[in-house]
XYZ file of C-alpha atoms in Angstrom:
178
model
C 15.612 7.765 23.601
C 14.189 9.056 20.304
C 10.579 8.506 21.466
C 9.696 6.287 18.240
C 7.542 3.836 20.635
C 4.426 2.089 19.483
C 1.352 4.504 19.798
C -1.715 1.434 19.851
C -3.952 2.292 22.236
C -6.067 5.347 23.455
C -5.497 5.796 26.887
C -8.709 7.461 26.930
C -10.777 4.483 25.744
C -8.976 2.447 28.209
C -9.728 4.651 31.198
C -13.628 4.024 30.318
C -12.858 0.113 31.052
C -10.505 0.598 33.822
C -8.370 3.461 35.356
C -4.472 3.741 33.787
C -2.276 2.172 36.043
C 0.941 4.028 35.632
C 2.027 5.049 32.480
C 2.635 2.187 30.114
C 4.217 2.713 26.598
C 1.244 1.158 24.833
C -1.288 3.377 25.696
C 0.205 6.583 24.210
C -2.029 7.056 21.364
C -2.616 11.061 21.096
C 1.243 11.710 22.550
C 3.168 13.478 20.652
C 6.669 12.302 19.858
C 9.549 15.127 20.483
C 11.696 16.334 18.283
C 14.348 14.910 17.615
C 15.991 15.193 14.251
C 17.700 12.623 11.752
C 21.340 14.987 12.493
C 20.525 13.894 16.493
C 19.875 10.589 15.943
C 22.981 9.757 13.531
C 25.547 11.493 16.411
C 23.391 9.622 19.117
C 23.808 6.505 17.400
C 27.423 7.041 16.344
C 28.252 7.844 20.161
C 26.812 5.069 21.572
C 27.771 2.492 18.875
C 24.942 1.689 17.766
C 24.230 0.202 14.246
C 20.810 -0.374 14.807
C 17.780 1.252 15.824
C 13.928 1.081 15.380
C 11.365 2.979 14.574
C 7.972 2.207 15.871
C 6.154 5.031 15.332
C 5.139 7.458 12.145
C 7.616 8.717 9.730
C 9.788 12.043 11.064
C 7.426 14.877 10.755
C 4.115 15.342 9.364
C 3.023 17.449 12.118
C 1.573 20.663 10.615
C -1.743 21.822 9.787
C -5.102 19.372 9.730
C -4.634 15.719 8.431
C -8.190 15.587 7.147
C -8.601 18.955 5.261
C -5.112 17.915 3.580
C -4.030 21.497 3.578
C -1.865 23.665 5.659
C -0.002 27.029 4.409
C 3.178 28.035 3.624
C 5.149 30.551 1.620
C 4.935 28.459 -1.233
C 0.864 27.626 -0.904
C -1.037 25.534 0.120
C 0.954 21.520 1.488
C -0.599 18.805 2.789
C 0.619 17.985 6.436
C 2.299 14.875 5.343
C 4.546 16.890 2.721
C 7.162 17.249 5.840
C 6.783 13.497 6.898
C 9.952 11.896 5.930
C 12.795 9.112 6.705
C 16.434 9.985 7.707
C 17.924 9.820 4.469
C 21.264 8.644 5.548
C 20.321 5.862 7.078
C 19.194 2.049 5.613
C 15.376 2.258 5.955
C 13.574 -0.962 5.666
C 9.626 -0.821 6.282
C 8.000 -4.789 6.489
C 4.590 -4.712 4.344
C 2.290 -7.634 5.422
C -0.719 -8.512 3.847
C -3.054 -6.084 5.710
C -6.159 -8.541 7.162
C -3.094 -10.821 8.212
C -1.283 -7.893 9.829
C -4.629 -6.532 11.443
C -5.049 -10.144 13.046
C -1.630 -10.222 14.422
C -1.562 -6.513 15.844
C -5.084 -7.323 17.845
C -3.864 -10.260 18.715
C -0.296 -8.933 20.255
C -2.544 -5.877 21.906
C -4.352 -8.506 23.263
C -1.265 -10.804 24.786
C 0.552 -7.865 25.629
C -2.755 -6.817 28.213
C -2.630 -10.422 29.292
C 0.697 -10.075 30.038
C 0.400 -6.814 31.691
C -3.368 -7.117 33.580
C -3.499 -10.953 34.180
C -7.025 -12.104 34.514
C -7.999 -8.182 35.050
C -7.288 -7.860 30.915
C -11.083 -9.405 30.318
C -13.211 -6.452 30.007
C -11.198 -4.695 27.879
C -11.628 -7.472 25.024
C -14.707 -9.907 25.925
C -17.632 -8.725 23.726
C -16.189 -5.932 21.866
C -17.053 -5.210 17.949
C -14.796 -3.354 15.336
C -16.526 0.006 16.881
C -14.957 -0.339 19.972
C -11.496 -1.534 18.576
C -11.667 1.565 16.177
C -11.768 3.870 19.788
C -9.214 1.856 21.527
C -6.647 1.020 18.695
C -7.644 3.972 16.465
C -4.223 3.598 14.092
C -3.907 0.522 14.325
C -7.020 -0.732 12.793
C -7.627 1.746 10.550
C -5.400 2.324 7.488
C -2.584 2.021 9.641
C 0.481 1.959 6.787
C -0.755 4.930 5.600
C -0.866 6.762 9.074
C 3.013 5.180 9.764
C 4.197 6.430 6.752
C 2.715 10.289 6.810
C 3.630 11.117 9.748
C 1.944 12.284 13.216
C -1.290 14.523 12.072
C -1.949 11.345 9.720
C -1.113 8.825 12.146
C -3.238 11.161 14.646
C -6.320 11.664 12.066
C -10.290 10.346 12.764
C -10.583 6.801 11.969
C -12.748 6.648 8.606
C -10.985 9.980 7.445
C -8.308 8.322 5.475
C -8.527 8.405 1.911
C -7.223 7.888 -2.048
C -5.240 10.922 -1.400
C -3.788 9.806 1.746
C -3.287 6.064 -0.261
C -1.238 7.966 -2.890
C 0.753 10.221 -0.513
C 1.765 6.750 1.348
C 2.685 4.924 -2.188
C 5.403 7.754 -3.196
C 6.511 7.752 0.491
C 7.623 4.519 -0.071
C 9.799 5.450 -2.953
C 12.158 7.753 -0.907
């Protein structure tokens, strides 16, 4: 409903190995969310009784100007696209750190059962053989920096592998104060 689905894998990259079949939610990398604000959410939520939801994606926001020249303008100069990337304030937010190699294990390893689960013995090609290159095309957030992406919001989450940086690392560590 609020189109905070997982965003793992380039559907791109996984067209080069086989054609999509359908559209699954895993391969949305590159789609962006819609709006939907924190006010829509709560009276969604409230309606429906609901007392619990999660997110899956990036933080709300984040979407303007260029994640990797860290600048976009406004009336009051110059902001970094992430400086709109927030959580709904009046709800509980809870975000589960792991230790990162550990998390990075797990996440390949659930891409990879959740294509087993999806291709059967047709899942092969896309993970027999492949190097960090090739992971870094398929499941560009994910294996690159991919706390800082979740918590900046979509041009972050969205930005070249490799282009993350201290400034990024910062951003992400007062994020996680609000």
């Amino acid at each position: 409903r609020f189109d905070d689905r997982p965003r793992w894998v380039s559907a791109a990259e996984h067209n080069r190995t086989q054609p999509t079949d359908g559209w699954r939610w895993y391969y949305r990398y590159l789609v962006r969310r819609g709006e939907r604000s924190c006010e829509y959410r709560d009276e969604y939520m409230l309606r429906r009784h609901f007392t619990f939801y999660s997110n899956e994606f990036a933080a709300h926001g984040g979407l303007e100007g260029d994640a990797i020249s860290n600048v976009t303008s406004s009336s009051s100069g110059p902001q970094p696209p992430w400086s709109s990337a927030h959580v709904c304030p009046h709800f509980l937010n809870v975000i589960m750190l792991r230790e990162p190699l550990a998390r990075l294990r797990s996440h390949v390893r659930w891409i990879i059962k959740v294509y087993r689960t999806e291709y059967g013995k047709s899942y092969e090609p896309f993970f027999r053989g492949r190097d960090a290159d090739y992971w870094r095309r398929f499941a560009p957030a994910a294996v690159d920096n991919y706390y800082i992406r979740l918590l900046l919001g979509e041009a972050v989450f969205y930005a070249p592998t490799g282009s993350i940086n201290t400034t990024h690392l910062e951003a992400a560590r007062l994020m996680l104060l609000q």
